[in-house]
PDB file of C-alpha atoms and ligand atoms in Angstrom:
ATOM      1  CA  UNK A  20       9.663   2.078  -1.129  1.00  0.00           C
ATOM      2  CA  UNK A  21       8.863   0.540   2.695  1.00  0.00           C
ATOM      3  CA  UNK A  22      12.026   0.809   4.110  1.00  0.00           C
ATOM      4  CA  UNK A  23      11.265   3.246   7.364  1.00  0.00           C
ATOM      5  CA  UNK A  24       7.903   3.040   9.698  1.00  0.00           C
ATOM      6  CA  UNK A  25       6.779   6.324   7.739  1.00  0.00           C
ATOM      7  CA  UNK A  26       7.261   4.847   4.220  1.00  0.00           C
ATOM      8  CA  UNK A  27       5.081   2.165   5.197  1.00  0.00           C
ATOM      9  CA  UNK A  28       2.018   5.151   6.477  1.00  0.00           C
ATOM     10  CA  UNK A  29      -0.612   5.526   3.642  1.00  0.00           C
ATOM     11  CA  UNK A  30      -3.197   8.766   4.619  1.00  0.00           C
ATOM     12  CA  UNK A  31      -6.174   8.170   2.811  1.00  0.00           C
ATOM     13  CA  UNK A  32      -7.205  12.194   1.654  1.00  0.00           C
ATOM     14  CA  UNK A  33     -10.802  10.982   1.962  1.00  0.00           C
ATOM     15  CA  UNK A  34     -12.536  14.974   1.232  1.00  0.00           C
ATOM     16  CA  UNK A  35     -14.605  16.494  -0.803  1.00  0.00           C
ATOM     17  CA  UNK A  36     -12.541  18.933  -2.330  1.00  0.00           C
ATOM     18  CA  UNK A  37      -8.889  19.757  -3.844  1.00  0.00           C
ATOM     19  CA  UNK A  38      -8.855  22.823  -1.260  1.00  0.00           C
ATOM     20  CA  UNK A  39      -9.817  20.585   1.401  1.00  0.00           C
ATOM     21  CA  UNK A  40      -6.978  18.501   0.344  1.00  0.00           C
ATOM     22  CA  UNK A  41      -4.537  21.067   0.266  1.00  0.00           C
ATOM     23  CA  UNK A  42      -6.110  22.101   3.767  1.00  0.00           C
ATOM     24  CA  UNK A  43      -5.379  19.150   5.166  1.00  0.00           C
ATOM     25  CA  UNK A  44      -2.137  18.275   3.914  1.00  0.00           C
ATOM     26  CA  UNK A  45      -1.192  21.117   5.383  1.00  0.00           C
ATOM     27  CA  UNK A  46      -1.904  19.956   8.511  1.00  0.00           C
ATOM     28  CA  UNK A  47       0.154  17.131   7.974  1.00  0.00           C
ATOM     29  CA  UNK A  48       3.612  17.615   9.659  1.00  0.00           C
ATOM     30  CA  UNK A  49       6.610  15.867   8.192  1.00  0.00           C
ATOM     31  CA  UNK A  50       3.696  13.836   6.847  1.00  0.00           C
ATOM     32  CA  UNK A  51       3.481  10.124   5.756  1.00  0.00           C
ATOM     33  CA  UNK A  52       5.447   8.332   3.171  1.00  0.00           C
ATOM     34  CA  UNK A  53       2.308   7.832   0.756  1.00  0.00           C
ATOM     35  CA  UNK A  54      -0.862   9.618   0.355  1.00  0.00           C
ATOM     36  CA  UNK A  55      -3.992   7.818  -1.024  1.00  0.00           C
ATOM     37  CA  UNK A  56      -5.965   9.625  -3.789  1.00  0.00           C
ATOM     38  CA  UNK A  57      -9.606   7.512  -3.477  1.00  0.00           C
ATOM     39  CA  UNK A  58     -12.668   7.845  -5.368  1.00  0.00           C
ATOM     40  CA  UNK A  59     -13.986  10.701  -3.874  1.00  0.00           C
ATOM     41  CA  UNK A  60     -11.297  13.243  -3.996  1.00  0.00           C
ATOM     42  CA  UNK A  61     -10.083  11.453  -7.992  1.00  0.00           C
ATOM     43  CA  UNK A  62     -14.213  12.169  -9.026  1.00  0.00           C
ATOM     44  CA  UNK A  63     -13.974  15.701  -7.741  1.00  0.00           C
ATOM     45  CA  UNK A  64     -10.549  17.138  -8.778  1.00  0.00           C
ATOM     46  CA  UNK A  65      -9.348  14.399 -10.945  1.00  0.00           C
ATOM     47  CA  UNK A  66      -5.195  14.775 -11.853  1.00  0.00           C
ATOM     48  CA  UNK A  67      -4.828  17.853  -9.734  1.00  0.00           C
ATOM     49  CA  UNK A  68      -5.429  15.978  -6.781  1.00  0.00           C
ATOM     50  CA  UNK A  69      -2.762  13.022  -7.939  1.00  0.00           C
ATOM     51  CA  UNK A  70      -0.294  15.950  -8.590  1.00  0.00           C
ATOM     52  CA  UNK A  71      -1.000  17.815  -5.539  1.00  0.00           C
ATOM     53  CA  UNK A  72      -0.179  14.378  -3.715  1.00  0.00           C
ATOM     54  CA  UNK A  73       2.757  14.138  -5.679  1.00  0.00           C
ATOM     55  CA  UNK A  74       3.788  16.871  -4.544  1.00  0.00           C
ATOM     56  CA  UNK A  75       4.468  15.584  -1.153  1.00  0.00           C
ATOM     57  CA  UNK A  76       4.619  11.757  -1.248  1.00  0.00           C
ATOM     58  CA  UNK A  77       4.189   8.454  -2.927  1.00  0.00           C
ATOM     59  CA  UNK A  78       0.853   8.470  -4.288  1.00  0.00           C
ATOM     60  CA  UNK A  79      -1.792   5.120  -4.400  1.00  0.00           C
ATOM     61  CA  UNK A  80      -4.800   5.879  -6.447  1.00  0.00           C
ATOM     62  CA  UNK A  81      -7.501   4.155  -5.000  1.00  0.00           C
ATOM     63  CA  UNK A  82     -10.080   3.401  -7.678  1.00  0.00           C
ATOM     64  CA  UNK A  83     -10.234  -0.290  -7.347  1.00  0.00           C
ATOM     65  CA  UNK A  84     -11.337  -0.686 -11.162  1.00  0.00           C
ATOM     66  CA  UNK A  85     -13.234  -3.376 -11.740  1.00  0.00           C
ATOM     67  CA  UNK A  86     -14.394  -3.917 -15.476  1.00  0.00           C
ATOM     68  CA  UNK A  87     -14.351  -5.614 -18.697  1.00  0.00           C
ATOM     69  CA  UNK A  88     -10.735  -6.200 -19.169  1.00  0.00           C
ATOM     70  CA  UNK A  89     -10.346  -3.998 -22.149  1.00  0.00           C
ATOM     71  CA  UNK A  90     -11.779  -1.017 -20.192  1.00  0.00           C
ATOM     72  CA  UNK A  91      -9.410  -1.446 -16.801  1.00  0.00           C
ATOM     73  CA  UNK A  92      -6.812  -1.488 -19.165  1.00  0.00           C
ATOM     74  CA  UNK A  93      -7.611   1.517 -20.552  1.00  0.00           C
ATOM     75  CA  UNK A  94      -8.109   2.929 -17.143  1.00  0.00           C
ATOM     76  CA  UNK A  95      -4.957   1.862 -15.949  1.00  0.00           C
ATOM     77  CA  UNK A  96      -3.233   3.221 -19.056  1.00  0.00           C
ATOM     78  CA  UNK A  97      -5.339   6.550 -18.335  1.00  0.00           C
ATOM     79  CA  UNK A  98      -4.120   6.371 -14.737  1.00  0.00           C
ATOM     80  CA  UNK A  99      -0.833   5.227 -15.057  1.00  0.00           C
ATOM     81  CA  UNK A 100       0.572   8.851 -16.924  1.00  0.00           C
ATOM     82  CA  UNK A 101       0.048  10.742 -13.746  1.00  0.00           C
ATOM     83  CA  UNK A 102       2.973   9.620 -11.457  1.00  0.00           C
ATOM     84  CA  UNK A 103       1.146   7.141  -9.608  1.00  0.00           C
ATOM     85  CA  UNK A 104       3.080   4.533  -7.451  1.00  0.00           C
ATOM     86  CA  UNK A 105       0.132   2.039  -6.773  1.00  0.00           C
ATOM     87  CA  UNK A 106      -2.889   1.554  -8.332  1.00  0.00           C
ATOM     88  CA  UNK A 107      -5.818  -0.722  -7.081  1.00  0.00           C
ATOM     89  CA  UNK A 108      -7.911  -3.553  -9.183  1.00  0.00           C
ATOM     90  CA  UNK A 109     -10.355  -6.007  -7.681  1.00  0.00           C
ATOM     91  CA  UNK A 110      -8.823  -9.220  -7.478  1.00  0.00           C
ATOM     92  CA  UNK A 111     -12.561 -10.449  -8.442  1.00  0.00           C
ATOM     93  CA  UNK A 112     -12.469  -9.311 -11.779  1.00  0.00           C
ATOM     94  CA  UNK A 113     -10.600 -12.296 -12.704  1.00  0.00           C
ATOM     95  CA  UNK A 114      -7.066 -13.291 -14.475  1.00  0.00           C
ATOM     96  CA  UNK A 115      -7.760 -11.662 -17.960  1.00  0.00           C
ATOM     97  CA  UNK A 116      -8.378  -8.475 -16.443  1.00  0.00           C
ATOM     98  CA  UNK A 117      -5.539  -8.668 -14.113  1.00  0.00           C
ATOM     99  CA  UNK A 118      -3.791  -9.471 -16.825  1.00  0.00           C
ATOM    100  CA  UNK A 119      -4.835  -7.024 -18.929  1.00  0.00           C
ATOM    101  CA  UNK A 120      -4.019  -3.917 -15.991  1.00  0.00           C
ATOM    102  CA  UNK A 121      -0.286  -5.469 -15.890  1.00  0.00           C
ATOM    103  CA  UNK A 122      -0.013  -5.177 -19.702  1.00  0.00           C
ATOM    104  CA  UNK A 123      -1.744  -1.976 -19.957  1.00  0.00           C
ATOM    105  CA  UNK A 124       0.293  -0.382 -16.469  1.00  0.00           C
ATOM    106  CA  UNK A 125       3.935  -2.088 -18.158  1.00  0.00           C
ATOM    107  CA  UNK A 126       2.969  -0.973 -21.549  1.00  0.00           C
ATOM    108  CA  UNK A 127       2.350   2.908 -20.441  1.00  0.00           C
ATOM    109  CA  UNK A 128       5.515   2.444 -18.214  1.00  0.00           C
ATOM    110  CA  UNK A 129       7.787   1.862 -21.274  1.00  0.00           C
ATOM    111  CA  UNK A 130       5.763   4.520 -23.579  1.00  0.00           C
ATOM    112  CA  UNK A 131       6.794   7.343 -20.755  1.00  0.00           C
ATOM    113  CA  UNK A 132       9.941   5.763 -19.673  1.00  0.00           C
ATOM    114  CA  UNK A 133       9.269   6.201 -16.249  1.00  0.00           C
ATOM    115  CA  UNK A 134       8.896   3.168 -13.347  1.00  0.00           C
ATOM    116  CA  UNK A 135       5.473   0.647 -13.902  1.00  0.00           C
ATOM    117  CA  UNK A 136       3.090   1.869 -10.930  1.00  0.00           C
ATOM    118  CA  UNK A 137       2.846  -1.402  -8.619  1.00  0.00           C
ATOM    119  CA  UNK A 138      -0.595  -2.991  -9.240  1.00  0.00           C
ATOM    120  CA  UNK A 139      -2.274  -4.836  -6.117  1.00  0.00           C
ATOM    121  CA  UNK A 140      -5.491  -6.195  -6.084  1.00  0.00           C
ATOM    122  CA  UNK A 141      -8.120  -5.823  -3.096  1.00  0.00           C
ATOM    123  CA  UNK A 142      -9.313  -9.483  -2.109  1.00  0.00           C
ATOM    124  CA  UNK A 143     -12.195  -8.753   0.497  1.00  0.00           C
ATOM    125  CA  UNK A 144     -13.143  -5.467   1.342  1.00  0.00           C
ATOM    126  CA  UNK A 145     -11.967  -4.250   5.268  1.00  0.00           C
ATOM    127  CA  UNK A 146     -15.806  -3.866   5.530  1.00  0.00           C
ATOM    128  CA  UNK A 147     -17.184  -6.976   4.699  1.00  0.00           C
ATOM    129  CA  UNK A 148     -18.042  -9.792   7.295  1.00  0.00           C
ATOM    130  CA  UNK A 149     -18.983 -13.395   6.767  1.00  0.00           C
ATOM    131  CA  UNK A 150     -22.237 -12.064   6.840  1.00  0.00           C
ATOM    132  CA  UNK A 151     -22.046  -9.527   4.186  1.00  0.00           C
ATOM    133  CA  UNK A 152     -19.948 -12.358   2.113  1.00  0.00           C
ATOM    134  CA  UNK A 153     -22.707 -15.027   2.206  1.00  0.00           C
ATOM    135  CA  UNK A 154     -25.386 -11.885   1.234  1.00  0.00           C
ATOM    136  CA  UNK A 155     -23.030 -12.110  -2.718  1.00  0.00           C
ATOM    137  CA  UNK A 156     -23.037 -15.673  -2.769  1.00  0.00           C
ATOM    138  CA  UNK A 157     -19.593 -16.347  -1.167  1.00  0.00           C
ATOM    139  CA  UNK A 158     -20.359 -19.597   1.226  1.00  0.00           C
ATOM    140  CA  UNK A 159     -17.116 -20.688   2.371  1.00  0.00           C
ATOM    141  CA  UNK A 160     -16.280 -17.235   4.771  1.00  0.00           C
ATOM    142  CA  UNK A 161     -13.357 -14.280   4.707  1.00  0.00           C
ATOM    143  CA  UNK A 162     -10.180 -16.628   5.214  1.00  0.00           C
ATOM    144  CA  UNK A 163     -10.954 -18.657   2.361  1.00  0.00           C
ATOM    145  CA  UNK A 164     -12.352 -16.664  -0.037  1.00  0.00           C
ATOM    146  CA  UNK A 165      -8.964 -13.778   0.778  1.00  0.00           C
ATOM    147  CA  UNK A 166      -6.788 -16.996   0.491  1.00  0.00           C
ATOM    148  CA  UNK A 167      -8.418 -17.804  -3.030  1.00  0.00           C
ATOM    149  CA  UNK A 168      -8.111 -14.302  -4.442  1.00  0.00           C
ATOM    150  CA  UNK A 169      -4.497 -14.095  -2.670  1.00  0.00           C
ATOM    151  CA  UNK A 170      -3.167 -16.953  -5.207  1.00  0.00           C
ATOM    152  CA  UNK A 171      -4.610 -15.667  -7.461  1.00  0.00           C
ATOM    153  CA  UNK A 172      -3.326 -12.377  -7.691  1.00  0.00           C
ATOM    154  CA  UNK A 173       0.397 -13.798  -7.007  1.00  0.00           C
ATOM    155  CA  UNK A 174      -0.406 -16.098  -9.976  1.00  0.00           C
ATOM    156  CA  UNK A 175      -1.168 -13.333 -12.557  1.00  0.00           C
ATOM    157  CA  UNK A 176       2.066 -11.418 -11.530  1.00  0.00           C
ATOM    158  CA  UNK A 177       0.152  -8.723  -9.357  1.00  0.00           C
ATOM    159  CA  UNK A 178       2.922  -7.135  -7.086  1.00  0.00           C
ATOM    160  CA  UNK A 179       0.367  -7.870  -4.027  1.00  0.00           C
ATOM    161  CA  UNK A 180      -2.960  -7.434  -2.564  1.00  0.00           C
ATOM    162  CA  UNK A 181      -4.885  -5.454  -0.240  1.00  0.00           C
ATOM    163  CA  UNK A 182      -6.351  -7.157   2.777  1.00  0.00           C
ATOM    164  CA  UNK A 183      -7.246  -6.975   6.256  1.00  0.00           C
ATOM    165  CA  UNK A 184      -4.452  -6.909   9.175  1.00  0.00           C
ATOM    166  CA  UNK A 185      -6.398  -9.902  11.015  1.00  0.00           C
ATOM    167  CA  UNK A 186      -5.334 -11.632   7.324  1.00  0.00           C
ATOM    168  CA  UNK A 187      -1.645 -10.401   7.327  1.00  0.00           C
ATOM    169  CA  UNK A 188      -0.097 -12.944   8.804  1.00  0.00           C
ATOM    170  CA  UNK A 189      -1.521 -15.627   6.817  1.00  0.00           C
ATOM    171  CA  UNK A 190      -0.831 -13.890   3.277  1.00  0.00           C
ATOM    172  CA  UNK A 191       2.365 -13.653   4.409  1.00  0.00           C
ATOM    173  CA  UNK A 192       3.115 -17.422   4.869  1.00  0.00           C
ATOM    174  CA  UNK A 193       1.256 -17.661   1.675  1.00  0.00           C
ATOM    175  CA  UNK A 194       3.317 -15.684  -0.680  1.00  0.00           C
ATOM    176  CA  UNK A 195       7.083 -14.723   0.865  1.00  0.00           C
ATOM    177  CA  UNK A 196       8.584 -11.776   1.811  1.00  0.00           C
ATOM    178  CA  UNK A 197       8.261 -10.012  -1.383  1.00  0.00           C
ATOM    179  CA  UNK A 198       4.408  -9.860  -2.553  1.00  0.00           C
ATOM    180  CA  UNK A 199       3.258  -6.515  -0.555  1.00  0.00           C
ATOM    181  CA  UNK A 200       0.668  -6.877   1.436  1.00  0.00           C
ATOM    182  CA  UNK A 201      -1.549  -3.515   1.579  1.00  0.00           C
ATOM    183  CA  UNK A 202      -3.844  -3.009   4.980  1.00  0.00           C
ATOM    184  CA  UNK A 203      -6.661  -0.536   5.675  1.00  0.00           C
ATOM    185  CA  UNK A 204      -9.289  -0.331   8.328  1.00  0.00           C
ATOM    186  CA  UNK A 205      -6.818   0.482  10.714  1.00  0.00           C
ATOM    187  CA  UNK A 206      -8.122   2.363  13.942  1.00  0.00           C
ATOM    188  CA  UNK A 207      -6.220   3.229  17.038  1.00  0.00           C
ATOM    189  CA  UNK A 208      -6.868   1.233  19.813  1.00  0.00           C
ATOM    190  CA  UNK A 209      -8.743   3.732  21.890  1.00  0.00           C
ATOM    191  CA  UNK A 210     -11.008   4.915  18.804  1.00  0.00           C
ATOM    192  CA  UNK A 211     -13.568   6.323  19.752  1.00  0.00           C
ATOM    193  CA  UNK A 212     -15.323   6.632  16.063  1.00  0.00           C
ATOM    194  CA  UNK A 213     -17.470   3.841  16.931  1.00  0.00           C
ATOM    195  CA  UNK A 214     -20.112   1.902  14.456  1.00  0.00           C
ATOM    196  CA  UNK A 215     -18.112   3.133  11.293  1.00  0.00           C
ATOM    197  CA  UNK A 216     -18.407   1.188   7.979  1.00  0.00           C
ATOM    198  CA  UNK A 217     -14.893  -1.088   8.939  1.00  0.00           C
ATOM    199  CA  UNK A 218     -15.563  -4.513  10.384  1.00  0.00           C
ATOM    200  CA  UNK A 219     -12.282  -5.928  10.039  1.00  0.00           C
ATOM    201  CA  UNK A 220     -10.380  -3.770  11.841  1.00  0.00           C
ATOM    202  CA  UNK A 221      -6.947  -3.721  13.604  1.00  0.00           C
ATOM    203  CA  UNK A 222      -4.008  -1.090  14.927  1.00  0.00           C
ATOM    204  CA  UNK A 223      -1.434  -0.261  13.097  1.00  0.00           C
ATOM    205  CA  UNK A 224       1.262  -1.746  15.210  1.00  0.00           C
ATOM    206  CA  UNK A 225      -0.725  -5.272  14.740  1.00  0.00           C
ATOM    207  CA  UNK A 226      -0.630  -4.532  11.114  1.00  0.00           C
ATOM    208  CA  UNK A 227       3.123  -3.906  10.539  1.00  0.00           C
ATOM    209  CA  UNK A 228       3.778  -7.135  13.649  1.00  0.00           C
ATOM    210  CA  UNK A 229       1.551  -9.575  11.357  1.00  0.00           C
ATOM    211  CA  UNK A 230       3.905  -8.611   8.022  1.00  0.00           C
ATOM    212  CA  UNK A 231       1.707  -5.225   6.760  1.00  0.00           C
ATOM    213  CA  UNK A 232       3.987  -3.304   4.184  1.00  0.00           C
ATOM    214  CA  UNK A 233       1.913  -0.876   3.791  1.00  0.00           C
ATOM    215  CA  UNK A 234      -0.788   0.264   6.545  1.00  0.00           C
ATOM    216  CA  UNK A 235      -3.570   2.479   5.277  1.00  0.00           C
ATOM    217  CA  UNK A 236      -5.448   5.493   7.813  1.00  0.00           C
ATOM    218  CA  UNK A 237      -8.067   7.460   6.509  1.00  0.00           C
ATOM    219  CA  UNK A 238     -10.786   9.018   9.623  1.00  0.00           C
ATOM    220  CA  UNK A 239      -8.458   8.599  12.428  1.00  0.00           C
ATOM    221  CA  UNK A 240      -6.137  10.831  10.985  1.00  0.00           C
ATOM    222  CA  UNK A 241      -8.495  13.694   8.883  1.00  0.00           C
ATOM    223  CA  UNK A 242     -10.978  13.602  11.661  1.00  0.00           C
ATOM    224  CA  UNK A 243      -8.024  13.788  14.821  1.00  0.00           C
ATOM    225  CA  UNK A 244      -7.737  17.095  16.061  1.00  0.00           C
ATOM    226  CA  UNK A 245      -3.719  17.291  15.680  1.00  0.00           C
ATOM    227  CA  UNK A 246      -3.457  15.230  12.428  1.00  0.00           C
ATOM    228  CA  UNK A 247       0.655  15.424  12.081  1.00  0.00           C
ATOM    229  CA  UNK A 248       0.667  14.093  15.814  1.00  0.00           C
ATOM    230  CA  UNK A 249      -1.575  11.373  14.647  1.00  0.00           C
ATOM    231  CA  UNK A 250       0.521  10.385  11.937  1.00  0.00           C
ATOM    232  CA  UNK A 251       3.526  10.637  13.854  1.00  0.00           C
ATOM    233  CA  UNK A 252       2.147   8.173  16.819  1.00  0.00           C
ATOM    234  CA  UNK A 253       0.829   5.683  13.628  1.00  0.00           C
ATOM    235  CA  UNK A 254       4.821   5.899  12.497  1.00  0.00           C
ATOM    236  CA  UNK A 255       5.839   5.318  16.105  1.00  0.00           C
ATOM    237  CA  UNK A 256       2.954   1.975  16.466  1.00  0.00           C
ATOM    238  CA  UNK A 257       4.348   0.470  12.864  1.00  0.00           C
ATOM    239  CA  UNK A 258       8.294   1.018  14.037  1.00  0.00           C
ATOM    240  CA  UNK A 259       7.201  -0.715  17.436  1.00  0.00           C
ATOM    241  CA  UNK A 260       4.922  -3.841  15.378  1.00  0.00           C
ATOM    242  CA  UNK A 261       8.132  -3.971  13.090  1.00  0.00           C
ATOM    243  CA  UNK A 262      10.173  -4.817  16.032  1.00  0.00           C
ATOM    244  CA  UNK A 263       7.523  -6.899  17.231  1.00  0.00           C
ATOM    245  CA  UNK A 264       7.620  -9.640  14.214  1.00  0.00           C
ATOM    246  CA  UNK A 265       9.885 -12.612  14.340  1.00  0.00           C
ATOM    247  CA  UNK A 266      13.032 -12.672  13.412  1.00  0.00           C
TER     248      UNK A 266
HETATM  249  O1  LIG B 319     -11.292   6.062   7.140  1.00  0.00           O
HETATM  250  P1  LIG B 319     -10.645   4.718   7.003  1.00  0.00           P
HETATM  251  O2  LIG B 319      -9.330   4.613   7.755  1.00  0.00           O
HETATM  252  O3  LIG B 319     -11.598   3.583   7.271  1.00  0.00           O
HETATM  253  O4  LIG B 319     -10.268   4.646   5.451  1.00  0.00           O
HETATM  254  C1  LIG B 319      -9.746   3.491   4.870  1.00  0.00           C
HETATM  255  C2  LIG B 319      -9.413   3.811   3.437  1.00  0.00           C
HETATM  256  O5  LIG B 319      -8.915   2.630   2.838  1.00  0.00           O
HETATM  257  C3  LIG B 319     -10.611   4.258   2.619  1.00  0.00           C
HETATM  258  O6  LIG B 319     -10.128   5.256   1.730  1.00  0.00           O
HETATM  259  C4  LIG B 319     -11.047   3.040   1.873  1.00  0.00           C
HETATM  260  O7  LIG B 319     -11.557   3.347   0.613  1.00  0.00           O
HETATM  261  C5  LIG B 319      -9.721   2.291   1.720  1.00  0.00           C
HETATM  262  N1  LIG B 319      -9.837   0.834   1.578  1.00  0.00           N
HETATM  263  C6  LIG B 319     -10.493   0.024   2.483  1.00  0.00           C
HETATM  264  N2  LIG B 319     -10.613  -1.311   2.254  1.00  0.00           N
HETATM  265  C7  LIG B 319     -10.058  -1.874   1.176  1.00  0.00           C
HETATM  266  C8  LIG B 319      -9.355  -1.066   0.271  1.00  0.00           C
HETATM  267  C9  LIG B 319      -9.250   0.297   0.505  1.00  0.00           C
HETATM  268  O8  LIG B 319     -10.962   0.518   3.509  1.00  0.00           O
HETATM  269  N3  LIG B 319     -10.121  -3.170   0.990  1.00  0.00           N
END
């Protein structure tokens, strides 16, 4: 599922619209190995938009459910008969509802008798700062509380966790080679989107050198003016960061 640099791309098809989607996917090239399906695009076109993903790669729904545990399961069951290959919780919702996805994701696995989607948790939003952390009553800052939620998640049985790329490296001497470790707020290093809503933010090579398996791109990709030349220099900067990491 992350063997080559392109089946460790996720685009994030952050529009309005299924016919945006389809607009932009067109645009795509050879394309990335997975394509994100987020709130947006899930609220406005629902299934289509997972099966018009589907269509063309992996898919990672994006809804980062965070609920009662009885209703994430549900939403996970829900979820879970579409095709998906990933599926988001928030690590903060606690081991009974983690628990509860697993069950609900392995339970509508067997039912179809197709593969369990993997379930990984997001531990601090890309977003958030210390600042923004102390603002919800989190005191002790980002490494500790990601570190927290990171055991956590391994704990319960989730098959990894979503994270910065500044964190990457330290996950990964947390949990061994096989928990995935999921990054967004990835911007090229010349990006020129300034003052955007990411505040941990790092290039995709650093990702995949600091143990990323997975490196998710929303705006530098939908908003570049070639977007399949995008994605194809984002597979070239993971293959280099691969080669980068110690042996
Ligand atoms: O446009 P940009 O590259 O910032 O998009 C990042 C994508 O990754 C968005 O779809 C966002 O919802 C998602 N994401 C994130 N931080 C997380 C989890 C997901 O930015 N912790």
């Amino acid at each position: 599922m992350f063997e080559s640099a392109r089946d460790r791309l996720c685009v994030g098809l952050d529009v309005p619209s299924l016919a945006r989607a389809e607009e932009v996917l067109a645009a795509f090239g050879t394309g990335p190995g997975w394509l994100k399906v987020g709130s947006e695009l899930f609220g406005a076109a629902g299934p289509a938009a997972v099966r018009a993903a589907a269509a063309r790669a992996r898919v990672f729904l994006d809804l980062k459910l965070h609920d009662i545990p009885n209703t994430v399961a549900r939403a996970v069951a829900a979820a879970s008969g579409h095709g998906v290959a990933m599926l988001t919780v928030h690590t903060a919702g606690g081991s009974q509802m983690l628990r509860a996805a697993l069950d609900a994701a392995a339970e509508a696995a067997a039912r179809s008798g197709g593969p369990r989607p993997l379930l990984v948790g997001v531990t601090v939003l890309t977003s958030m700062g210390e600042a923004d952390l102390k603002e919800v009553g989190v005191v002790g800052g980002v490494g500790s509380q990601v570190a927290r939620l990171v055991d956590l998640a391994q704990e319960v049985g989730l098959d990894g966790v979503v994270a910065s790329a500044g964190e990457a490296a330290a996950i990964r001497a947390r949990v061994g080679p096989d928990f995935r470790i999921v990054t967004p707020g990835i911007r090229p290093a010349d990006w020129s989107g300034a003052g955007d809503d990411q505040t941990r933010v790092a290039t995709a090579q650093a990702a995949a050198a600091a143990g990323a398996d997975l490196v998710v791109v929303a705006r530098p990709v939908l908003q570049a003016p070639d977007p399949a030349a995008a994605i194809d220099g984002l597979v070239a900067e993971i293959e280099a960061g691969l080669g980068a990491r110690p042996a």
